[in-house]
Coordinates of C-alpha atoms in Angstrom, one line a residue:
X20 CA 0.0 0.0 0.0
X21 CA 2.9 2.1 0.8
X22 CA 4.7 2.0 -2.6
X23 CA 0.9 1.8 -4.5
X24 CA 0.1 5.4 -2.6
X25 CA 2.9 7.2 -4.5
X26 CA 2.2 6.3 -7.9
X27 CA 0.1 8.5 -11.0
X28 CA -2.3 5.9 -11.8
X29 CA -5.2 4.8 -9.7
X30 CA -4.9 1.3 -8.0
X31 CA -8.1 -0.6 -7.8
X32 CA -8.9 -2.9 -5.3
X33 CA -11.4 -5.7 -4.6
X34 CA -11.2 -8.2 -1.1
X35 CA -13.2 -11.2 -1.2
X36 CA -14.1 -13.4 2.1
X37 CA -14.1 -16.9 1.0
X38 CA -15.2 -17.5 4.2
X39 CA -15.2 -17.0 8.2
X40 CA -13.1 -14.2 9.6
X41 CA -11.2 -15.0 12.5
X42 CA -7.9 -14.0 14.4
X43 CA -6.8 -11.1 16.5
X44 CA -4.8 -8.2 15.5
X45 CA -3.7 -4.8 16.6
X46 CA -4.4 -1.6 14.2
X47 CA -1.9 0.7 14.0
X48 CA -1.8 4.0 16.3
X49 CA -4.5 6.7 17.0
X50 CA -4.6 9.5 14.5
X51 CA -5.2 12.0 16.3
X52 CA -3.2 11.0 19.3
X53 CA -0.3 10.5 16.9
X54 CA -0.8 13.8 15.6
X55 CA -1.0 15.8 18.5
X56 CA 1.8 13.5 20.0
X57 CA 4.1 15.0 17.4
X58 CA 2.8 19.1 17.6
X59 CA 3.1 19.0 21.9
X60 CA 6.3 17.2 21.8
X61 CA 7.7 20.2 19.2
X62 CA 6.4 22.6 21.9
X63 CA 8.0 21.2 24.5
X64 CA 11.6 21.7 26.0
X65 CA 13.8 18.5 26.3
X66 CA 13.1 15.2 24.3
X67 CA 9.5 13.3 24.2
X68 CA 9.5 9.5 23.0
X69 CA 6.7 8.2 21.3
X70 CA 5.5 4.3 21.0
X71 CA 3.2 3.3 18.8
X72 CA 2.8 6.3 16.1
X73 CA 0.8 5.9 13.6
X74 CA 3.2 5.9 10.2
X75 CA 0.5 6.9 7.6
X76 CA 0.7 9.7 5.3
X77 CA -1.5 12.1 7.3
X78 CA 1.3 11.5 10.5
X79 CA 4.1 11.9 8.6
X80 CA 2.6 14.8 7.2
X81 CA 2.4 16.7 10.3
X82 CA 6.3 15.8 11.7
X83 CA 7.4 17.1 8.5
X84 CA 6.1 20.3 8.8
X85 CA 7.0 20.5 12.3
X86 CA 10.8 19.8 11.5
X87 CA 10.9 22.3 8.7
X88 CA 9.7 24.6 11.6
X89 CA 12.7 23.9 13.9
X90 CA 11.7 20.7 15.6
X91 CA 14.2 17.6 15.4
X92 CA 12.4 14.7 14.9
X93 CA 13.6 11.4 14.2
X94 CA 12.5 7.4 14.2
X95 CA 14.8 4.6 15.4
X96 CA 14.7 1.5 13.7
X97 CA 12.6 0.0 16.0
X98 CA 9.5 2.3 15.6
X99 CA 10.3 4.6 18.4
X100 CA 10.1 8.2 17.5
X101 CA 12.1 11.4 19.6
X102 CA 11.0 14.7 19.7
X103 CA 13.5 17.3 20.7
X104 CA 11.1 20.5 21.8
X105 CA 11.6 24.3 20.3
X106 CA 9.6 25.4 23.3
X107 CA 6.0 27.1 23.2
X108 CA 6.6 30.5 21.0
X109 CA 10.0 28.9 19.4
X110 CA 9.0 27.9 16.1
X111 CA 11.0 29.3 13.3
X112 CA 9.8 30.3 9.8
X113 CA 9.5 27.3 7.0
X114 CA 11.4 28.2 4.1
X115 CA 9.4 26.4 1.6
X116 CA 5.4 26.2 1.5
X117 CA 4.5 22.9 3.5
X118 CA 2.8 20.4 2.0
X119 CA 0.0 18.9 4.0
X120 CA -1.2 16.1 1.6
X121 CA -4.8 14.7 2.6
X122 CA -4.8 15.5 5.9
X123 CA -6.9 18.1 7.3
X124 CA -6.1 17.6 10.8
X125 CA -2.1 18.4 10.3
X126 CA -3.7 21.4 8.2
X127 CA -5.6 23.0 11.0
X128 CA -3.8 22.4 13.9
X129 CA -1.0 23.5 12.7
X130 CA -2.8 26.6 11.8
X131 CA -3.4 27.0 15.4
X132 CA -0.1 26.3 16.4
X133 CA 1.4 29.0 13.7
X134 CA -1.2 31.6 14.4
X135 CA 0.6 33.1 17.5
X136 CA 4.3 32.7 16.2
X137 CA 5.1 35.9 14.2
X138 CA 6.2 33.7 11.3
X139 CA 4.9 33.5 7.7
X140 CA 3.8 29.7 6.4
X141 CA 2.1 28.7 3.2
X142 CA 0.7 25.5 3.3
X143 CA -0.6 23.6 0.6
X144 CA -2.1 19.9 0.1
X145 CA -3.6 17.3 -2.7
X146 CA -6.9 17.9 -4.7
X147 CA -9.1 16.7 -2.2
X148 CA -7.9 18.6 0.9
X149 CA -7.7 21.8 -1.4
X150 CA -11.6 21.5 -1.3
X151 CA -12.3 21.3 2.3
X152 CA -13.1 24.8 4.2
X153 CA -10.8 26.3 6.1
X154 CA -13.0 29.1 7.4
X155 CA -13.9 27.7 10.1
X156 CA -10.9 27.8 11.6
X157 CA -9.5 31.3 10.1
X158 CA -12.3 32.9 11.6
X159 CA -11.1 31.8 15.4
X160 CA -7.6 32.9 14.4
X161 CA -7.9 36.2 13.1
X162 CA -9.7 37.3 16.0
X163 CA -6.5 36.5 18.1
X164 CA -4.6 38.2 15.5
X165 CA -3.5 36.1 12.1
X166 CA -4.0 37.3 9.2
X167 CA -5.2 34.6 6.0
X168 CA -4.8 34.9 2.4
X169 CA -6.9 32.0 1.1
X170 CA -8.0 30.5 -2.4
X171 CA -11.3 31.1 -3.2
X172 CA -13.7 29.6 -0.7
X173 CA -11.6 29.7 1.7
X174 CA -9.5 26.8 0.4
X175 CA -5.8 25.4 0.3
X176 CA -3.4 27.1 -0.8
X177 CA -3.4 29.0 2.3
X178 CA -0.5 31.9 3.9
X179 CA -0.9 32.7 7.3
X180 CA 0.8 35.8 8.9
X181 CA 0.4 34.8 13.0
X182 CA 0.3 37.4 15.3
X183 CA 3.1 38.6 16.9
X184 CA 0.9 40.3 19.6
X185 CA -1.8 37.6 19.9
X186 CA -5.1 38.3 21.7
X187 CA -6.7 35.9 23.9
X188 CA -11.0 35.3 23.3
X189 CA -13.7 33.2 24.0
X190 CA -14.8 31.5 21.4
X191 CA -18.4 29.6 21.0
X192 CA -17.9 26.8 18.3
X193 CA -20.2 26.9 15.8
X194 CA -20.7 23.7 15.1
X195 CA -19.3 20.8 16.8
X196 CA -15.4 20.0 15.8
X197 CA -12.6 19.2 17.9
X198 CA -10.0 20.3 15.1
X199 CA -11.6 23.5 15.3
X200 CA -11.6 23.3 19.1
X201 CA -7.9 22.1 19.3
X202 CA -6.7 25.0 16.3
X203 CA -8.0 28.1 19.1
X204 CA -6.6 26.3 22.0
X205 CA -3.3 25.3 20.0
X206 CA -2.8 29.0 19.5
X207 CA -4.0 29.8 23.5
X208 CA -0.5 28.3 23.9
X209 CA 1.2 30.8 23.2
X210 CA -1.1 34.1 23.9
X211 CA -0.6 36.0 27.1
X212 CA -3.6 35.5 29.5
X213 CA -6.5 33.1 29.3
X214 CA -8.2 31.5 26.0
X215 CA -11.6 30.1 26.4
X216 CA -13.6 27.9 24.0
X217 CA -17.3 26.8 24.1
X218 CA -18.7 23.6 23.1
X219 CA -22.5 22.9 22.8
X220 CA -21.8 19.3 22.3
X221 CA -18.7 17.5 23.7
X222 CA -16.3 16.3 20.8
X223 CA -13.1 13.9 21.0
X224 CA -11.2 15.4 24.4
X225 CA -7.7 14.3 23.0
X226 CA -5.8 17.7 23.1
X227 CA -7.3 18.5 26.6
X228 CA -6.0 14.9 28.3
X229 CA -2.7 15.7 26.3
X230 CA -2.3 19.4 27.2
X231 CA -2.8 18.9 30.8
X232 CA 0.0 15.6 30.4
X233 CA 2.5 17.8 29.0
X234 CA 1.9 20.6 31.9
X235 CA -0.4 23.2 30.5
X236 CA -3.1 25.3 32.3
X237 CA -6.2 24.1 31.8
X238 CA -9.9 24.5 33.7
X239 CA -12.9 22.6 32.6
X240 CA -16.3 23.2 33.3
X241 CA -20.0 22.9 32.4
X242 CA -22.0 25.5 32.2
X243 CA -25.3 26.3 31.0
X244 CA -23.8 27.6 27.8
X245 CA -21.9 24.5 27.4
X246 CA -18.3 23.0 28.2
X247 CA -16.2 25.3 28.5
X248 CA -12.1 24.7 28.4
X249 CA -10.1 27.3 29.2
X250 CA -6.0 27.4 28.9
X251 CA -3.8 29.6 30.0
X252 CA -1.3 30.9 27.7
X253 CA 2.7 31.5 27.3
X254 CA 2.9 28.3 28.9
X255 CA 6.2 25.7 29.8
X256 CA 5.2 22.3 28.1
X257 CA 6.9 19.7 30.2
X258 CA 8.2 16.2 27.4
X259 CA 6.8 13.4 28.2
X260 CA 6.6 9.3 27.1
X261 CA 3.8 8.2 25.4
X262 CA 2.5 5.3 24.3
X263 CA -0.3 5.8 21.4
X264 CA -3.5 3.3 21.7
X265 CA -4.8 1.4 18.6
X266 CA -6.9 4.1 16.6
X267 CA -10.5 3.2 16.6
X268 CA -11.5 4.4 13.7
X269 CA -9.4 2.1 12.1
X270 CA -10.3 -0.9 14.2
X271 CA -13.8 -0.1 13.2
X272 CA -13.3 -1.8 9.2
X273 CA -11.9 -5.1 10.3
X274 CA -15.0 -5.3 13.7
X275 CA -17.9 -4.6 10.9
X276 CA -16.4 -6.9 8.3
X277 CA -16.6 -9.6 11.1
X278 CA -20.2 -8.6 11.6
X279 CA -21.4 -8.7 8.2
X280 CA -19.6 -11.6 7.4
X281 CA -21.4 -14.9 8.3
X282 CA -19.6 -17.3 11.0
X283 CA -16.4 -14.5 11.7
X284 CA -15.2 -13.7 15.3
X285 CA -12.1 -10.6 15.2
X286 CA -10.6 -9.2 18.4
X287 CA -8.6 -6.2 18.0
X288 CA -6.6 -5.6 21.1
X289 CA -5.4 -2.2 22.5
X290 CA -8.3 -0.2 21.0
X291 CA -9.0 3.4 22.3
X292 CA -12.5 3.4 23.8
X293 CA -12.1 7.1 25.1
X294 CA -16.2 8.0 25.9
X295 CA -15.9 10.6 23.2
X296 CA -14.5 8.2 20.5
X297 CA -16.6 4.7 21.3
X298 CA -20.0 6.0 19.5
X299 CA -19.7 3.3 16.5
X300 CA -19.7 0.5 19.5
X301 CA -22.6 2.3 21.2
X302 CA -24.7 2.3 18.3
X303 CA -23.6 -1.4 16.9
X304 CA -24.6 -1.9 20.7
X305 CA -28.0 -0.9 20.0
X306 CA -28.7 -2.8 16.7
X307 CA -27.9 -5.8 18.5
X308 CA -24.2 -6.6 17.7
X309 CA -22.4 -9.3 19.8
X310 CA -19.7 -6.9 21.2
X311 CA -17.7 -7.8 24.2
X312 CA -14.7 -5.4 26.0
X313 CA -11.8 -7.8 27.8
X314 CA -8.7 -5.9 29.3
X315 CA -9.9 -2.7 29.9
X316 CA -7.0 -0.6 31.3
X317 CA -5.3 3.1 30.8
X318 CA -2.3 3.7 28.8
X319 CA -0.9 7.6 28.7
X320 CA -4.3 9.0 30.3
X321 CA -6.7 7.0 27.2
X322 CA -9.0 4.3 28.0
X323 CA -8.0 1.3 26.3
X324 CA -9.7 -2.5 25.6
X325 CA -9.3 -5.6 23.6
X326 CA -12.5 -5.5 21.2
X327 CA -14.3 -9.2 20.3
X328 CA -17.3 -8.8 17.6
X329 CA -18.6 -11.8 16.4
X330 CA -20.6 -12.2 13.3
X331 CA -24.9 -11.5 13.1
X332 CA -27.8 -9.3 11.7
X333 CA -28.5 -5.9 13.1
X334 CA -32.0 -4.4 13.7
X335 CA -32.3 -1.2 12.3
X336 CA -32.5 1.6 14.1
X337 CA -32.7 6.0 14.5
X338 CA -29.6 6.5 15.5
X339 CA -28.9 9.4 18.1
X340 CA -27.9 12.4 16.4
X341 CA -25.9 13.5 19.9
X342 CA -23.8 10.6 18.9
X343 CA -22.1 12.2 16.2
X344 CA -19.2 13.8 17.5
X345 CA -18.0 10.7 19.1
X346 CA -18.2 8.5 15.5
X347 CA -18.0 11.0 12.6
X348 CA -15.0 9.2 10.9
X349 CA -16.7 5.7 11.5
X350 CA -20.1 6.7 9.7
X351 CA -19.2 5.6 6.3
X352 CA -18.7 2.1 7.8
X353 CA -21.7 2.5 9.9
X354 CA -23.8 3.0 6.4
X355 CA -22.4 -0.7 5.5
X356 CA -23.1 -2.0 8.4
X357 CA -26.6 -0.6 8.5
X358 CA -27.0 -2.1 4.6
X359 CA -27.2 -5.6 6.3
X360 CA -29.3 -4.6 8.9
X361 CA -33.1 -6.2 9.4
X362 CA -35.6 -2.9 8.8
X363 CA -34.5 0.8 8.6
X364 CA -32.1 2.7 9.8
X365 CA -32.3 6.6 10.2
X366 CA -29.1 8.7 10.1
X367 CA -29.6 12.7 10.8
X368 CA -27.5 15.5 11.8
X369 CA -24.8 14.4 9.7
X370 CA -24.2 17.8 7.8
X371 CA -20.6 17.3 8.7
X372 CA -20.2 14.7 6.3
X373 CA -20.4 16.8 3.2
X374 CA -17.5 18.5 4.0
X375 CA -15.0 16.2 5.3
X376 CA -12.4 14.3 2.6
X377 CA -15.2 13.7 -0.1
X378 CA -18.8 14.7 0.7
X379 CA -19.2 11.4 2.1
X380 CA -23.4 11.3 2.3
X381 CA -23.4 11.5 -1.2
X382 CA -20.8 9.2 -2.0
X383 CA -21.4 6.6 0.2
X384 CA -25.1 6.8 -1.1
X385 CA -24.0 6.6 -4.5
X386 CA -21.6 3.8 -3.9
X387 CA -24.4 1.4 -1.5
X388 CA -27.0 2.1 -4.3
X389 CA -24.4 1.0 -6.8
X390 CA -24.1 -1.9 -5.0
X391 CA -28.0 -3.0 -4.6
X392 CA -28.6 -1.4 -1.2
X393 CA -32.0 0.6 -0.7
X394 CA -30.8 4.1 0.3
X395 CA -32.4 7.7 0.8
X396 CA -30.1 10.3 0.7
X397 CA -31.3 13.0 3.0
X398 CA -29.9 16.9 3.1
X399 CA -28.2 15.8 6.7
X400 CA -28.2 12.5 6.5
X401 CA -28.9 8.8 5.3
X402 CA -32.0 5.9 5.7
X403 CA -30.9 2.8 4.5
X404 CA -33.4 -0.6 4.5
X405 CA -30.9 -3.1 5.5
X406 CA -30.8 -6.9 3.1
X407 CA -32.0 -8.8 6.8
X408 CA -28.0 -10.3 6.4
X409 CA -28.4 -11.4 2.7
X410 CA -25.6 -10.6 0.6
X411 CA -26.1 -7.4 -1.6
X412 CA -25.8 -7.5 -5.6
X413 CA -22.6 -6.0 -5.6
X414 CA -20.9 -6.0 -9.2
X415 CA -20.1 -2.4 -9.1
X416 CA -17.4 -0.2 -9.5
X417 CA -17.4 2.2 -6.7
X418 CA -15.9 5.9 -6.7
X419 CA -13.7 6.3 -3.5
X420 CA -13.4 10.2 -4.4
X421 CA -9.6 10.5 -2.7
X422 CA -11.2 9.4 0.7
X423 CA -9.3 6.9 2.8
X424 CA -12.5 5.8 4.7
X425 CA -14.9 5.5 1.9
X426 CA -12.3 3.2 0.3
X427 CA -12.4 1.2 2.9
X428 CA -15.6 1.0 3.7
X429 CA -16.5 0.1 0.2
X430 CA -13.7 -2.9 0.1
X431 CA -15.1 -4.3 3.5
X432 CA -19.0 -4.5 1.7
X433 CA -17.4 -6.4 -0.8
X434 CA -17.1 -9.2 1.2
X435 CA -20.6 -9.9 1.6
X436 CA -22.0 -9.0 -2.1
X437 CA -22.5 -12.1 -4.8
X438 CA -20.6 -10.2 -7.5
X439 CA -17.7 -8.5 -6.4
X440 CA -16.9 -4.7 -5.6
X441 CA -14.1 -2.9 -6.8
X442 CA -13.1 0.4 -5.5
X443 CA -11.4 2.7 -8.1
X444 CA -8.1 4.0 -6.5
X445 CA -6.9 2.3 -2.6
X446 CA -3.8 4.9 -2.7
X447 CA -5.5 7.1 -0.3
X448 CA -5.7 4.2 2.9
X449 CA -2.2 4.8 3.4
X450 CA -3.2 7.9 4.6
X451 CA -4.7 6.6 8.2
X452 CA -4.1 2.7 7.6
X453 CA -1.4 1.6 5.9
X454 CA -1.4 -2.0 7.5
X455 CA -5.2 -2.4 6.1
X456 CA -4.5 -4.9 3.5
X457 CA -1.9 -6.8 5.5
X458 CA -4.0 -7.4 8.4
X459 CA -7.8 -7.9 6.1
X460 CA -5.1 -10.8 5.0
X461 CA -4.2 -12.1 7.9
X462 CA -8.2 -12.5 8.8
X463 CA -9.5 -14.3 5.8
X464 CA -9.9 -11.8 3.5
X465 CA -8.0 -12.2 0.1
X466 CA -6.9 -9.0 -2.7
X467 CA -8.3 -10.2 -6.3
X468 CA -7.1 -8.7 -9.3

């Protein structure tokens, strides 16, 4: 996947299950985790060691940019990576635009973290990342004191000016995102006095377990208006050792393809459960999966378990729309999942969706009806009438759209359709999973040509 994800030409791919999956495996490291692993460790004074990065495009896109900012950053042979600190308010100018790939969390976290450094950065990235909005995070930032020149829409390619006198604010998010929530509290870091933001609805609390573990100033609080974090800035970030927990996002692809495959059992061992990433269990939960947690334990502050899912039909269901923030990544395999289901399934309050990687409602639609699943799309979300656990049609060629997960997701429903699925370019997994092949294999599932 690795060597496929650097060449010009699409790579297709199909996986076939020729019968039962079964076996246990470990997905690589927590994105996010990894990412923010990388960003504190730059910003802190002395050396951090990381276990258990996640070495996927989006990663290595973010400890790039960081050393072309000043940080040293290196990776023994044996997978351990060191991070030797610039300090909060010591990173030094690029002197080249930094590319950012596919990954929009490198793209705005970093723009928090370069917003209150007086330094200049361009950063650019691939087709599909050039079309996500950046505005949402801009807006934040120029109210502490950046400055943006954007392409139209507020797109990639992007130069940031950061404030060399940065203002602190309270900031109610708009809508609910923790990249949006990590960019304003990123640039707190480094902004005399106290930053607050506001969040109606809880998302993923990574960077505030991982600000507090490298030594920053944080209060947290509910309140009528919402949860309110507040750090306090021109802080000392203290380096730490981390180890990173199997991402569940990824661990999600191989658990459904051992639900909707007939006979399978899959652990996945060292999976973070973190309460505001576990929503795609909760919901599986729900529609009657066979899920069961064994190890449960704490590893760098994150909740961790070994996950068993053993193969069976849902029951369709409305799914919670307060459950989006802790499962937007996973929905694209929640729509295959749901495609197998007995009865309906009701998906709302997705608008996020439209605007991550590849407008993913649509595509995923597109794709699942492609495929011989009975699917409404809706302006916010998705009803699908599952097959009651009968294969679907299949047969189709599906359009991945440069998006890591809808590949994925797409390959996995091939491996319950009577004709099979092929998905038009698998370069973008190595993005968040470049092990996915390896360990579908070492399951059951097979590649075809």
């Amino acid at each position: 996947m690795n060597a496929d994800s650097h060449t010009s030409q699409p790579v297709p791919l199909r996986l076939f299950a020729y019968g039962p999956l079964a076996g246990t495996i470990t997905v690589p490291g927590d994105k996010s985790i990894s990412h923010r692993s990388l960003m504190f460790g730059a910003l802190a004074v002395g050396e951090t060691i990381i276990d258990g990065l996640l070495e996927g495009e989006d990663v290595l896109a973010t400890a790039a940019a960081l050393r072309a900012c000043g940080a040293d950053i290196t990776r023994t042979a044996t997978g351990r990576w060191h991070v030797h600190g610039v300090g909060v308010g010591g990173l030094l100018q690029p002197r080249t635009a930094l590319d950012m790939g596919n990954s929009g969390t490198s793209t705005r976290l970093l723009m928090g973290l370069f917003a209150t450094h007086p330094i200049t950065v361009t950063l650019t990235g691939d087709a599909s990342l050039s079309r996500r909005p950046m505005a949402r995070v801009t807006e934040p930032l120029t109210q502490m004191g950046a400055t943006f020149t954007t392409a139209p829409g507020g797109c990639l390619p992007l130069t940031m000016v950061g404030a060399a006198l940065p203002l602190p604010i309270r900031y109610v998010l708009p809508v609910a995102s923790a990249q949006v929530k990590s960019a304003v509290l990123l640039a707190g870091l480094n902004t005399p006095g106290r930053t607050t933001v506001v969040e109606k609805i809880a998302t993923r609390d990574h960077s505030e377990r991982m600000l507090a573990g490298f030594g920053a100033q944080l209060h947290i609080e509910d309140t009528p208006a919402g949860r309110e974090i507040t750090i306090t800035g021109e802080a000392e970030l203290r380096p730490q050792q981390l180890t990173v927990p199997g991402d569940p996002s990824s661990a999600a692809f191989p658990l459904v393809a051992a639900l909707i495959v007939p006979g399978s059992s899959v652990t996945v061992t060292n999976v973070g459960i973190n309460p505001t990433r576990d929503g795609l269990l909760r919901v599986l939960a729900m529609m009657g999966a066979d899920i069961t947690q064994t190890n449960i334990r704490s590893v760098g502050g994150e909740t961790v378990a070994d996950v068993t899912i053993n193969a069976g039909v849902l029951t369709g269901i409305e799914v919670p729309p307060d459950v989006a923030p802790s499962m937007i990544d996973e929905f694209p395999i929640l729509f295959v999942a749901a495609a197998f289901a007995h009865g309906r399934t009701t998906l709302r309050g997705l608008e996020e969706l439209r605007v991550k990687e590849s407008d993913r409602l649509a595509t995923m639609a597109a794709g699942l009806i492609a495929c011989g699943a009975r699917v409404t799309e809706l302006p916010d979300g998705l009803i699908i009438d599952g097959s009651g656990g009968e294969p679907l049609a299949g047969g189709a060629t599906v359009a991945a759209k440069l998006d890591h997960r809808i590949a994925m997701s797409f390959a996995i429903l091939g491996l319950n359709c009577r004709d099979a699925v092929t998905v038009d370019d698998a370069r973008p997994i190595a993005t968040s999973f470049p092990d996915f092949l390896p360990l579908m294999a070492k399951l059951g599932a097979s590649k075809g040509q």
